[in-house]
CSV table of C-alpha atoms in Angstrom, one decimal:
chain,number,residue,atom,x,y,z
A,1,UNK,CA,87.9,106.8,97.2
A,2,UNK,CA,89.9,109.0,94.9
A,3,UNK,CA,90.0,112.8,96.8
A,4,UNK,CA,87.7,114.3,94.6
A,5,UNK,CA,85.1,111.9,94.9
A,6,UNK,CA,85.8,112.2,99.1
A,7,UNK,CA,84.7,115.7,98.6
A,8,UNK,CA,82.4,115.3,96.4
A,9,UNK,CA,79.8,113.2,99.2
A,10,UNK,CA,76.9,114.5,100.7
A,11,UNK,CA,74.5,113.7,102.9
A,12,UNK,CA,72.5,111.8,99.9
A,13,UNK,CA,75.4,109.5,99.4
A,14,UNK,CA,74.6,107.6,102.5
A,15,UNK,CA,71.7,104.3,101.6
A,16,UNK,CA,70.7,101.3,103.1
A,17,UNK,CA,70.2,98.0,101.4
A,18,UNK,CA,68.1,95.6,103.2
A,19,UNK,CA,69.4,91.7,102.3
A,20,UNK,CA,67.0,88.9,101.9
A,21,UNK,CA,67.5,87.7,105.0
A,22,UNK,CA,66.4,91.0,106.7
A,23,UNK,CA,70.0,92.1,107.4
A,24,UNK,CA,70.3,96.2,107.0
A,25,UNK,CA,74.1,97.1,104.9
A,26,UNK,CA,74.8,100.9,104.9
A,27,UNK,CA,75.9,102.1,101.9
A,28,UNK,CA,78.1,104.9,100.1
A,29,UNK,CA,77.3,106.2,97.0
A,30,UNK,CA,80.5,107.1,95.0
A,31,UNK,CA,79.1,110.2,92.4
A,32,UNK,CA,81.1,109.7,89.3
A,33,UNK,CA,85.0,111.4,88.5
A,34,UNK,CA,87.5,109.7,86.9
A,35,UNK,CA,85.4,106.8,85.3
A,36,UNK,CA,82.2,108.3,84.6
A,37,UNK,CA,80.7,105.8,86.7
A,38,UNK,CA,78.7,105.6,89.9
A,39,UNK,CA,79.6,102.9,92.2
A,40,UNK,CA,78.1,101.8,95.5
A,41,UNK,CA,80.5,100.7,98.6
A,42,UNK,CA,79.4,98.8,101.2
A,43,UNK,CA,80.4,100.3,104.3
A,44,UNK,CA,82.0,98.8,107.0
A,45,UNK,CA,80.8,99.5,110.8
A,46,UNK,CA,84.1,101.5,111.7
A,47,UNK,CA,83.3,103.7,108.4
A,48,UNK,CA,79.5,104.3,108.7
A,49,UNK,CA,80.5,105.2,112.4
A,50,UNK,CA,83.0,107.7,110.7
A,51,UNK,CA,80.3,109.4,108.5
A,52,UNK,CA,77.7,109.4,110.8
A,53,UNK,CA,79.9,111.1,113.7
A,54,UNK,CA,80.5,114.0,110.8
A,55,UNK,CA,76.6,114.4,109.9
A,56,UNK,CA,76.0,114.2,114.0
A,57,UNK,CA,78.7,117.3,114.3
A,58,UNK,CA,76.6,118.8,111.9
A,59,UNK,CA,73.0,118.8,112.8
A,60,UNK,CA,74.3,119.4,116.1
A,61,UNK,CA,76.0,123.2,115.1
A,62,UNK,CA,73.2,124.0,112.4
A,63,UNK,CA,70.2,121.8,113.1
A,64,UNK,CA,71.0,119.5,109.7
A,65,UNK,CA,73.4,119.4,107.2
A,66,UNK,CA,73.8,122.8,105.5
A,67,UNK,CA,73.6,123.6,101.9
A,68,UNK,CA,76.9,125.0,100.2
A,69,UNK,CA,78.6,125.1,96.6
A,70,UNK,CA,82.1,123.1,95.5
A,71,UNK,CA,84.6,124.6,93.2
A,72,UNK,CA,85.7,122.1,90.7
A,73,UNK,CA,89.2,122.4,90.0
A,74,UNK,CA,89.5,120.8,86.9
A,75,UNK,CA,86.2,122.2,85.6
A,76,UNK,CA,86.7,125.2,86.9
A,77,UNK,CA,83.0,124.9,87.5
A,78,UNK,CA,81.0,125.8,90.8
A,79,UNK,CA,78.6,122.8,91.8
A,80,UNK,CA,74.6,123.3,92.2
A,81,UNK,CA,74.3,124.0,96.4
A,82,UNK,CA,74.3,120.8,98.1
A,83,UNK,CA,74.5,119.0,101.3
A,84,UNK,CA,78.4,118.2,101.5
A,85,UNK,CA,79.6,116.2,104.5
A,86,UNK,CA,83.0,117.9,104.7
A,87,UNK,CA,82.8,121.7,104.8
A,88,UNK,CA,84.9,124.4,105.7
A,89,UNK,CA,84.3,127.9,106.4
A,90,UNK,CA,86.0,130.1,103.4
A,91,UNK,CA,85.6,134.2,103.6
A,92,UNK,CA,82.9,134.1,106.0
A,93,UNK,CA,81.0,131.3,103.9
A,94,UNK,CA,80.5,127.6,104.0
A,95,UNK,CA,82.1,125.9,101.0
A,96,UNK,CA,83.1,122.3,100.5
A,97,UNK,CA,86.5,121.4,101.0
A,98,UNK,CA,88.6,121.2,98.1
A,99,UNK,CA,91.1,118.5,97.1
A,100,UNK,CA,94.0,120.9,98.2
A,101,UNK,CA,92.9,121.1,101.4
A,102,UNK,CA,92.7,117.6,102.1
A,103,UNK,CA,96.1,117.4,101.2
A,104,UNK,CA,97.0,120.0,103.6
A,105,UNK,CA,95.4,118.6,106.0
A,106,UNK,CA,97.2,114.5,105.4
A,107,UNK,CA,100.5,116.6,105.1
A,108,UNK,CA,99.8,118.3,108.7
A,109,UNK,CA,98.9,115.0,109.8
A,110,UNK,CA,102.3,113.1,108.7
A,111,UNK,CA,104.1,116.1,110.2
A,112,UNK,CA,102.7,115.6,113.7
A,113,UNK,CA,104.1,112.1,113.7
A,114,UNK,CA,107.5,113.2,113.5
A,115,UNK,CA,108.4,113.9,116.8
A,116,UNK,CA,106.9,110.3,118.0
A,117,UNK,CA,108.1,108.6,114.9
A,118,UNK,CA,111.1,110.6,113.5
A,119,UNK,CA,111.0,108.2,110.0
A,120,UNK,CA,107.9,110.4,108.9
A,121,UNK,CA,110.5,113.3,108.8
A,122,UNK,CA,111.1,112.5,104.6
A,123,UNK,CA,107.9,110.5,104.7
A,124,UNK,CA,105.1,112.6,102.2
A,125,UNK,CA,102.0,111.4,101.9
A,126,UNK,CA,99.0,111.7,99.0
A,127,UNK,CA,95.5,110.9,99.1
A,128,UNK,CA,95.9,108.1,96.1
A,129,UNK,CA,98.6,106.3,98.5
A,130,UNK,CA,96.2,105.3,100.8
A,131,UNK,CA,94.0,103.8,97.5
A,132,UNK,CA,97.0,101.6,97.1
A,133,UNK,CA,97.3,100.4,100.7
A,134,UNK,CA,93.5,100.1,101.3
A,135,UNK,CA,93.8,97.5,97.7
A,136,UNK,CA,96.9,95.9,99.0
A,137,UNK,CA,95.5,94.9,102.6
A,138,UNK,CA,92.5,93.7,100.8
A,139,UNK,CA,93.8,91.2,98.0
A,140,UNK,CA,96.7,90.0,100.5
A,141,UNK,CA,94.1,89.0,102.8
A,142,UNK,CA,92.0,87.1,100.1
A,143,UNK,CA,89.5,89.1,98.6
A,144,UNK,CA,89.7,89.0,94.9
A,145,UNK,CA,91.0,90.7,92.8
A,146,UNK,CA,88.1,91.8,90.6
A,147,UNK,CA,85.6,92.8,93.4
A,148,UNK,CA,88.5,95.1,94.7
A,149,UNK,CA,88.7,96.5,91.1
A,150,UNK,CA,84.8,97.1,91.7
A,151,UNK,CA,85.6,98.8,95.0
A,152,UNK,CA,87.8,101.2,94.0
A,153,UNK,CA,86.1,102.0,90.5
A,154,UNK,CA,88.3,100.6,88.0
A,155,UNK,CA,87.0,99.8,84.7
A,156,UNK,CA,90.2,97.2,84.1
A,157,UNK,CA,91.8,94.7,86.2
A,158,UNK,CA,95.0,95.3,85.2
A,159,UNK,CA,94.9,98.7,86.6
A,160,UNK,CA,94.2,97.1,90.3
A,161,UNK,CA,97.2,95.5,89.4
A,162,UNK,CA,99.3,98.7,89.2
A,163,UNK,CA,98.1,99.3,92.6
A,164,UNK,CA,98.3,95.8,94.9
A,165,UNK,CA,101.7,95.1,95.7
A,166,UNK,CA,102.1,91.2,95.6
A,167,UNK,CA,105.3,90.1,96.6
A,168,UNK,CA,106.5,86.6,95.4
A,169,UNK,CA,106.4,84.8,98.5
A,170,UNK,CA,102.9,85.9,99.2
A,171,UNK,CA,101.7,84.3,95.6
A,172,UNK,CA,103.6,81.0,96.0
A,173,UNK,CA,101.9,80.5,99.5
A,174,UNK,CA,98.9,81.1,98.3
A,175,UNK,CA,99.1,78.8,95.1
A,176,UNK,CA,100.4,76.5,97.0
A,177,UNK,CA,97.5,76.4,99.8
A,178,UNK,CA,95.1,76.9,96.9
A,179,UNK,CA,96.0,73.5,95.2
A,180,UNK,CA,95.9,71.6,98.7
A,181,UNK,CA,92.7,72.9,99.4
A,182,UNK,CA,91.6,71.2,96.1
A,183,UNK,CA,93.7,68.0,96.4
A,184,UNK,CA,92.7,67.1,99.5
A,185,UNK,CA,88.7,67.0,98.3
A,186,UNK,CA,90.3,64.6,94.9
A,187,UNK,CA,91.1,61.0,94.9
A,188,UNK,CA,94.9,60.2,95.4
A,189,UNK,CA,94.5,58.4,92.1
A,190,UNK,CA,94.1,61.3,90.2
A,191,UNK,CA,97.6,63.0,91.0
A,192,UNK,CA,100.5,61.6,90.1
A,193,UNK,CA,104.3,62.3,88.7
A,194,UNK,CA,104.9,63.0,85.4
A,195,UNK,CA,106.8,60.2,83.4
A,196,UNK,CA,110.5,61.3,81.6
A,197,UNK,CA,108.8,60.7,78.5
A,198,UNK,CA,105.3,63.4,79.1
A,199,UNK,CA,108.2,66.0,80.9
A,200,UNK,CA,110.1,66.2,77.7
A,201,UNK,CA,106.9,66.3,75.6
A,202,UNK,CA,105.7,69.4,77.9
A,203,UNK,CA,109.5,71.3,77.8
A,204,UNK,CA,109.8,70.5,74.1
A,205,UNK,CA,106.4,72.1,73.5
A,206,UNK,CA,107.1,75.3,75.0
A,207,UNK,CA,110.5,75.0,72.5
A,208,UNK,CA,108.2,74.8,69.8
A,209,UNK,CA,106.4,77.9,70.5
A,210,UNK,CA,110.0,79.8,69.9
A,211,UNK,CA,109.8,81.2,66.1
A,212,UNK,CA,111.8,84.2,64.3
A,213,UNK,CA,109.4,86.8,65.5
A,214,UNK,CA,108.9,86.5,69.1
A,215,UNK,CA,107.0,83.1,71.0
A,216,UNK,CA,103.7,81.8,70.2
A,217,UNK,CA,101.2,81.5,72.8
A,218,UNK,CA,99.5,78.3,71.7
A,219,UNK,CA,97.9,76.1,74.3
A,220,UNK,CA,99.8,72.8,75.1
A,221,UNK,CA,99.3,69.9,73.3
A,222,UNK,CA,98.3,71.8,70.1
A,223,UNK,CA,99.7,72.4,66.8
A,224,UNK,CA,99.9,75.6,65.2
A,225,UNK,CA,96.5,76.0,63.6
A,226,UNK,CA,97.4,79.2,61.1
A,227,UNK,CA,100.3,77.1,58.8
A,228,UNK,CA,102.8,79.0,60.7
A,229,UNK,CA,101.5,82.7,59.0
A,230,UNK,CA,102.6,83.9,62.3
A,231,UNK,CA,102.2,87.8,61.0
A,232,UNK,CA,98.4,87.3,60.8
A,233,UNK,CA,98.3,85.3,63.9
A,234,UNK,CA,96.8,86.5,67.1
A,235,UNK,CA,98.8,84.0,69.5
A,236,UNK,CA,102.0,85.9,68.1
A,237,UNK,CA,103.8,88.0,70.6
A,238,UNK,CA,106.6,90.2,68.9
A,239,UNK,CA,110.4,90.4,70.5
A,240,UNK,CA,110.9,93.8,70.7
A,241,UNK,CA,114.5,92.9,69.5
A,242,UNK,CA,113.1,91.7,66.2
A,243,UNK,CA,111.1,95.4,65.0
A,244,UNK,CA,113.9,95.8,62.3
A,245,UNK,CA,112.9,92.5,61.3
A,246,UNK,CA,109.3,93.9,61.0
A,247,UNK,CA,110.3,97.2,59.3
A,248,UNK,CA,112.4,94.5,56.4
A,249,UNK,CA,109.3,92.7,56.3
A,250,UNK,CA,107.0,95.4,55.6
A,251,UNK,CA,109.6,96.6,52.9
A,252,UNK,CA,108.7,93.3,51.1
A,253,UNK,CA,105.2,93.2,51.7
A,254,UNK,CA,105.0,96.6,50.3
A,255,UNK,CA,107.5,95.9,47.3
A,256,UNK,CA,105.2,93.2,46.6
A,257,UNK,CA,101.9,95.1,46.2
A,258,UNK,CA,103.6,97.2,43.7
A,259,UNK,CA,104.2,94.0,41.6
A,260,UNK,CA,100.5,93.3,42.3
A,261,UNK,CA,99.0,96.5,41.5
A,262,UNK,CA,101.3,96.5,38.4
A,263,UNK,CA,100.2,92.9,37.5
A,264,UNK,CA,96.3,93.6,38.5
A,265,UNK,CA,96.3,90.6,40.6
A,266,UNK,CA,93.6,91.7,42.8
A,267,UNK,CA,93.5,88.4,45.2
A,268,UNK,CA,97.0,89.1,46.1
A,269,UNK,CA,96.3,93.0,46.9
A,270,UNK,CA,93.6,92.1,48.9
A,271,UNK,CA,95.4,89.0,51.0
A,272,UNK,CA,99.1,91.6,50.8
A,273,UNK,CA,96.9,94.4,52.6
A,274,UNK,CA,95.5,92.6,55.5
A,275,UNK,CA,98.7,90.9,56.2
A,276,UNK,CA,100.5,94.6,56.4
A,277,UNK,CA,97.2,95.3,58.5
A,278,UNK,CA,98.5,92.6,60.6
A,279,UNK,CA,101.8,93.6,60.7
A,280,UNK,CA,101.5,97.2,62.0
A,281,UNK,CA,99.2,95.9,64.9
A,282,UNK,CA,101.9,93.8,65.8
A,283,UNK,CA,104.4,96.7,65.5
A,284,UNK,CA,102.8,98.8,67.6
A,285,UNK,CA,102.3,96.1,70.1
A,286,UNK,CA,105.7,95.3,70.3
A,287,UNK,CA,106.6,99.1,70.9
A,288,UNK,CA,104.1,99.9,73.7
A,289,UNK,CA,106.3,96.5,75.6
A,290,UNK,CA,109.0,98.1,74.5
A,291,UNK,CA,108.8,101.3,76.6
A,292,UNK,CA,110.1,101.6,80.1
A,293,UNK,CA,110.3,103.8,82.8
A,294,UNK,CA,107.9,104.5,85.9
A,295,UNK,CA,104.3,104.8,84.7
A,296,UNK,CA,102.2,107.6,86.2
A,297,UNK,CA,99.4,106.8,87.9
A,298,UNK,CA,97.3,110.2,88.1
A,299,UNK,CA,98.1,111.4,91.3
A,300,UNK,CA,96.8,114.9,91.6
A,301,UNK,CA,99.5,117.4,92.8
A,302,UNK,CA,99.4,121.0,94.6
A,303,UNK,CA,98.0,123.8,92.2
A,304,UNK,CA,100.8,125.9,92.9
A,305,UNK,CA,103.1,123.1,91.9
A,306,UNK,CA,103.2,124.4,88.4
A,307,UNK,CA,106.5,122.7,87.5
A,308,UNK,CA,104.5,119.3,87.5
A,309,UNK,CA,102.7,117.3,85.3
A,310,UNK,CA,99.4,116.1,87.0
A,311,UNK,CA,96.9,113.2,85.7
A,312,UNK,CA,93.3,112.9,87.1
């Protein structure tokens, strides 16, 4: 869970889901932050143990879970009174914890390691790193990808991506087992090497895919199927080394609706336009592959830290 949506669960986010086969699965309902999205999490026996050990603490000092408000930091908003599971006593009142406190609190935690472990010394820890090592430890032990994505409330794959950390070796082993796994339930007959002559075939297609512009991302064994008007063509992937080629292109394009417009010759206006349609989607594609640098991933910051940028 992202820390807001940790301090935004209450004693209604806990359900049960009874299976088919009569099996009872406890689960967390995740209110919606970031996303805009409620999500349900299956909980895990170690987790539900976790939550129910904090709702215990509570009925046991105030009979059930009490009934507080939760400032919203980014709203700047105070919540309707509810029953929040983590709760912390603020001028005399109970309020829900706030994001900054959890913070303080993983930061005290990493400090008390140092004197057992002195590497935590320059070690600093956030709430979203432990998003990225819950991901990790999942996908690198085979769950895929895509429920993991579901687990930790991402609308995109590629995002989940950004946070597992898939080191080569780890994706060559697994390939590898992967096809074995599948050979081994295939006739023999079935696999076999490649001649010299369907090897070159395969290299010299991928040559073929090579034009002025960038590659083309064809599928083997076809021809192009747009007569080589690689502008309009969605397989086209632009060389960012080639956008002054673009910028001379749209030049001419552009010179060339002039003539057009000039000339009344509406069939050419129409056909010049979408191709310069084409041409800045491929510009601006090219420029977003273009840009480098770290990316930043959202993670919330101190309030007090006013010198930095923060994303949700």
């Amino acid at each position: 869970m992202r820390a807001e949506e940790l301090t935004e669960l209450t004693h209604l986010s806990v359900r049960n889901y009874q299976r088919p086969s009569g099996e009872v699965v406890a689960l967390l309902v995740i209110t919606p932050s970031k996303s805009d999205r409620e999500r349900v999490i299956p909980m895990s026996a170690e987790l539900f143990h976790v939550i129910a050990q904090v709702i215990r603490r509570h009925i046991s000092a105030h009979g059930t879970v009490p009934v507080c408000t939760r400032y919203d930091l980014h709203e700047r908003v105070w919540s309707e009174p509810l029953p929040y599971l983590f709760q912390n006593m603020h001028s005399g009142a109970l309020r829900a914890m706030s994001t900054t406190t959890m913070w303080r609190m993983i930061r005290r935690a990493a400090e008390g390691l140092v004197a057992s472990d002195p590497r935590f010394a320059d070690v600093k820890f956030a709430a979203h790193d432990f998003r990225r090592l819950f991901a990790t430890e999942l996908v690198n032990n085979g769950l895929p990808i895509h429920i993991g994505a579901a687990l930790l409330g991402h609308l995109n794959i590629q995002t989940t991506r950004g946070y597992v950390a898939i080191f080569d070796d780890d994706v060559v082993r697994h390939y590898q087992d992967f096809l074995a796994r599948r050979r081994a339930h295939r006739p023999e007959s079935e696999y076999c090497k490649p001649t010299e002559t369907e090897w070159n075939e395969f290299n010299e297609h991928f040559d073929k895919r090579r034009v002025e512009l960038g590659s083309c991302g064809r599928p083997y064994g076809t021809p192009c199927q747009h007569e080589h008007a690689c502008i309009r063509c969605p397989m086209l992937s632009i060389n960012p080394k080639m956008l002054a080629r673009l910028d001379e292109l749209e030049e001419d394009l552009l010179a060339r609706r002039e003539r057009a417009v000039a000339e009344d010759w509406r069939g050419e206006i129409d056909g010049l336009d979408l191709t310069l349609t084409f041409l800045c989607s491929k510009r601006e594609q090219a420029r977003r592959f273009q840009r480098s640098g770290p990316v930043s991933l959202g993670l919330p910051v101190v309030p007090h830290q006013k010198s930095q940028i923060t994303g949700g």
